[in-house]
Amino acid sequence: MDLKKTNAPVNTMTYDRNQIDEPTENIYEAISIISRRAEQINTEIKKELIDKLEEFATYNDSLEEIFENKEQIEVSKFYEKLPKPHALAVQEWLTDKIYFRNTEEDNQ
């Protein structure tokens, strides 16, 4: 996922309920799908952030010396400015980028 190219809002927005529940015709099912996708996005972002921060990590045995690592600070600031995972998930939902299926209907 390319986080720089996303057009999800950074601030809180109000969405039309009818747009959210249109694909499933059930608002609770739609919110459940969006929340699961938000959890996936959050896990991806967290893993990516930890990997990038470890590139710049300096390991010290001494507790007395603490250094500010400018690269780590810049990476952290970039990730703080990103839209939240739920905003990314809602944006994906509204643009039909989330695949979902109802397993109960598949079994019947």
XYZ file of N, CA and C in Angstrom:
324
model
N 0.843 -1.167 0.000
C 0.000 0.000 0.000
C 0.893 1.235 0.000
N 0.602 2.156 -0.890
C 1.387 3.373 -0.960
C 0.671 4.467 -0.172
N 1.235 4.790 0.966
C 0.582 5.736 1.858
C 0.690 7.175 1.381
N 1.682 7.468 0.529
C 1.849 8.834 0.038
C 0.790 9.205 -0.996
N 0.252 8.205 -1.690
C -0.692 8.477 -2.771
C -2.145 8.387 -2.341
N -2.409 8.191 -1.084
C -3.784 8.064 -0.623
C -4.436 9.439 -0.514
N -5.728 9.478 -0.749
C -6.447 10.747 -0.630
C -7.467 10.688 0.506
N -7.197 9.846 1.475
C -8.076 9.750 2.642
C -7.922 11.013 3.493
N -9.006 11.441 4.114
C -8.928 12.660 4.925
C -8.130 12.445 6.215
N -7.412 13.480 6.617
C -6.653 13.425 7.858
C -7.546 13.789 9.040
N -8.522 14.642 8.784
C -9.443 15.069 9.837
C -10.699 14.206 9.833
N -11.480 14.331 10.880
C -12.729 13.600 10.999
C -13.733 14.123 9.976
N -14.425 13.191 9.335
C -15.433 13.564 8.345
C -16.743 12.858 8.653
N -17.823 13.442 8.194
C -19.131 12.812 8.296
C -19.461 12.198 6.943
N -19.852 10.934 6.963
C -20.175 10.235 5.726
C -21.667 9.976 5.660
N -22.163 9.868 4.453
C -23.564 9.536 4.237
C -23.764 8.058 4.570
N -24.645 7.776 5.492
C -24.904 6.405 5.924
C -25.326 5.516 4.763
N -26.076 6.077 3.842
C -26.555 5.298 2.699
C -25.411 4.856 1.794
N -24.372 5.668 1.690
C -23.202 5.275 0.901
C -22.433 4.148 1.591
N -22.361 4.210 2.901
C -21.608 3.205 3.656
C -22.286 1.845 3.563
N -23.591 1.801 3.757
C -24.253 0.489 3.792
C -24.807 0.037 2.438
N -24.562 0.780 1.382
C -25.085 0.413 0.065
C -24.619 -0.966 -0.426
N -23.335 -1.320 -0.350
C -22.913 -2.639 -0.873
C -23.489 -3.831 -0.101
N -23.681 -3.686 1.199
C -24.139 -4.818 2.001
C -25.609 -4.713 2.398
N -26.170 -3.539 2.290
C -27.534 -3.242 2.724
C -27.716 -3.472 4.228
N -26.624 -3.419 4.953
C -26.660 -3.584 6.406
C -25.518 -2.753 6.984
N -25.857 -1.723 7.747
C -24.835 -0.808 8.264
C -23.879 -1.514 9.216
N -24.371 -2.453 9.986
C -23.517 -3.150 10.955
C -22.511 -4.058 10.259
N -22.951 -4.715 9.213
C -22.042 -5.567 8.445
C -20.977 -4.709 7.754
N -21.386 -3.573 7.204
C -20.443 -2.679 6.537
C -19.394 -2.163 7.520
N -19.839 -1.762 8.701
C -18.899 -1.257 9.707
C -17.961 -2.362 10.175
N -18.470 -3.564 10.275
C -17.637 -4.700 10.665
C -16.539 -4.954 9.631
N -16.894 -4.900 8.368
C -15.914 -5.107 7.301
C -14.881 -3.989 7.307
N -15.332 -2.765 7.460
C -14.418 -1.618 7.489
C -13.477 -1.719 8.682
N -13.982 -2.129 9.837
C -13.124 -2.215 11.026
C -12.078 -3.307 10.883
N -12.442 -4.423 10.256
C -11.448 -5.484 10.022
C -10.357 -5.002 9.075
N -10.744 -4.264 8.054
C -9.748 -3.729 7.129
C -8.872 -2.693 7.831
N -9.453 -1.890 8.712
C -8.673 -0.896 9.459
C -7.635 -1.580 10.335
N -7.993 -2.711 10.936
C -7.033 -3.475 11.742
C -5.890 -3.988 10.874
N -6.201 -4.462 9.665
C -5.164 -4.927 8.750
C -4.230 -3.786 8.354
N -4.802 -2.639 8.035
C -4.000 -1.476 7.650
C -3.114 -1.048 8.808
N -3.669 -1.028 10.015
C -2.903 -0.635 11.190
C -1.713 -1.570 11.405
N -1.929 -2.862 11.231
C -0.849 -3.839 11.389
C 0.238 -3.619 10.350
N -0.154 -3.356 9.102
C 0.817 -3.103 8.040
C 1.643 -1.857 8.326
N 0.970 -0.786 8.738
C 1.665 0.469 9.017
C 2.616 0.301 10.194
N 2.161 -0.377 11.224
C 2.985 -0.581 12.415
C 4.238 -1.392 12.086
N 4.078 -2.450 11.302
C 5.211 -3.281 10.908
C 6.205 -2.480 10.076
N 5.680 -1.699 9.128
C 6.527 -0.870 8.274
C 7.285 0.168 9.100
N 6.617 0.791 10.056
C 7.247 1.795 10.912
C 8.355 1.177 11.759
N 8.088 0.039 12.356
C 9.099 -0.623 13.189
C 10.313 -1.004 12.353
N 10.089 -1.517 11.145
C 11.202 -1.873 10.264
C 12.058 -0.660 9.918
N 11.410 0.464 9.608
C 12.160 1.672 9.260
C 12.911 2.240 10.459
N 12.297 2.194 11.638
C 12.970 2.721 12.820
C 14.168 1.862 13.216
N 14.074 0.558 12.991
C 15.189 -0.324 13.328
C 16.388 -0.116 12.417
N 16.165 0.416 11.218
C 17.276 0.716 10.328
C 18.202 1.761 10.933
N 17.625 2.693 11.676
C 18.390 3.793 12.247
C 18.726 3.597 13.721
N 18.377 2.449 14.269
C 18.566 2.220 15.708
C 20.052 2.088 16.038
N 20.400 2.659 17.169
C 21.749 2.497 17.713
C 21.605 1.820 19.059
N 22.332 0.751 19.231
C 22.220 -0.025 20.456
C 23.368 0.340 21.385
N 23.004 0.762 22.583
C 23.968 1.201 23.584
C 23.795 0.371 24.842
N 24.906 0.030 25.460
C 24.839 -0.677 26.732
C 24.756 0.297 27.894
N 25.120 1.519 27.637
C 25.140 2.521 28.695
C 23.789 3.232 28.770
N 23.235 3.298 29.963
C 21.968 3.990 30.157
C 22.156 5.494 30.297
N 23.388 5.915 30.506
C 23.646 7.334 30.737
C 23.634 8.140 29.447
N 23.952 7.508 28.345
C 24.022 8.226 27.080
C 22.771 7.950 26.248
N 22.026 8.994 25.998
C 20.851 8.885 25.146
C 21.027 9.895 24.017
N 20.975 9.392 22.799
C 21.182 10.245 21.644
C 19.866 10.444 20.903
N 19.707 11.653 20.383
C 18.569 11.908 19.510
C 18.970 11.495 18.107
N 18.200 10.642 17.530
C 18.477 10.200 16.185
C 17.540 10.958 15.240
N 18.105 11.861 14.448
C 17.311 12.738 13.577
C 16.503 11.938 12.562
N 17.081 10.857 12.034
C 16.375 10.062 11.040
C 15.132 9.415 11.644
N 15.266 8.893 12.861
C 14.115 8.280 13.526
C 13.018 9.313 13.787
N 13.410 10.505 14.147
C 12.434 11.566 14.412
C 11.681 11.926 13.132
N 12.396 12.030 12.012
C 11.753 12.357 10.739
C 10.793 11.266 10.291
N 11.194 10.006 10.446
C 10.316 8.892 10.083
C 9.070 8.908 10.961
N 9.246 9.133 12.244
C 8.101 9.172 13.162
C 7.142 10.311 12.810
N 7.686 11.475 12.472
C 6.836 12.609 12.107
C 6.032 12.312 10.842
N 6.668 11.623 9.887
C 5.945 11.268 8.657
C 4.751 10.388 8.975
N 4.951 9.383 9.817
C 3.869 8.454 10.140
C 2.791 9.107 11.014
N 3.168 10.103 11.797
C 2.171 10.804 12.611
C 1.226 11.643 11.745
N 1.721 12.108 10.600
C 0.914 12.963 9.728
C -0.002 12.179 8.799
N 0.153 10.875 8.748
C -0.668 10.044 7.867
C -2.116 9.991 8.352
N -3.046 9.731 7.434
C -4.427 9.514 7.874
C -4.508 8.267 8.754
N -5.464 8.248 9.630
C -5.643 7.110 10.528
C -6.129 5.888 9.744
N -5.845 4.684 10.249
C -6.252 3.462 9.533
C -7.742 3.375 9.237
N -8.579 3.877 10.150
C -10.014 3.807 9.875
C -10.407 4.728 8.720
N -9.731 5.855 8.584
C -10.022 6.751 7.462
C -9.591 6.113 6.147
N -8.454 5.428 6.165
C -7.996 4.717 4.965
C -8.966 3.593 4.598
N -9.450 2.875 5.608
C -10.383 1.771 5.362
C -11.708 2.284 4.807
N -12.211 3.369 5.330
C -13.471 3.932 4.822
C -13.285 4.395 3.383
N -12.143 5.012 3.108
C -11.871 5.463 1.742
C -11.828 4.277 0.778
N -11.181 3.199 1.184
C -11.142 1.989 0.357
C -12.549 1.418 0.167
N -13.355 1.444 1.210
C -14.720 0.912 1.145
C -15.561 1.719 0.153
N -15.445 3.035 0.212
C -16.259 3.890 -0.650
C -15.816 3.819 -2.110
N -14.578 3.440 -2.363
C -14.088 3.323 -3.740
C -14.070 1.867 -4.217
N -14.741 0.991 -3.501
C -14.881 -0.430 -3.857
C -13.545 -1.152 -4.013
N -12.615 -0.884 -3.112
C -11.315 -1.559 -3.152
C -11.226 -2.684 -2.124
N -12.288 -2.902 -1.367
C -12.301 -3.963 -0.366
C -13.164 -5.107 -0.892
N -12.573 -6.293 -0.938
C -13.317 -7.478 -1.344
C -13.910 -8.114 -0.096
N -15.174 -8.449 -0.150
C -15.820 -9.108 0.976
C -16.813 -10.116 0.437
N -17.135 -11.090 1.264
C -18.158 -12.078 0.914
C -18.820 -12.540 2.187
N -20.042 -12.971 2.053
C -20.804 -13.479 3.185
C -20.715 -14.996 3.155
N -20.020 -15.574 4.134
C -19.815 -17.013 4.148
C -21.097 -17.781 4.427
N -22.049 -17.178 5.109
C -23.320 -17.842 5.365
C -24.096 -18.054 4.069
N -24.030 -17.100 3.173
C -24.705 -17.228 1.881
C -23.993 -18.256 1.004
N -22.664 -18.365 1.133
C -21.900 -19.339 0.356
C -22.234 -20.770 0.751
N -22.529 -20.995 2.033
C -22.816 -22.332 2.528
C -24.202 -22.829 2.114
N -25.110 -21.929 1.820
C -26.480 -22.334 1.502
C -26.639 -22.683 0.094
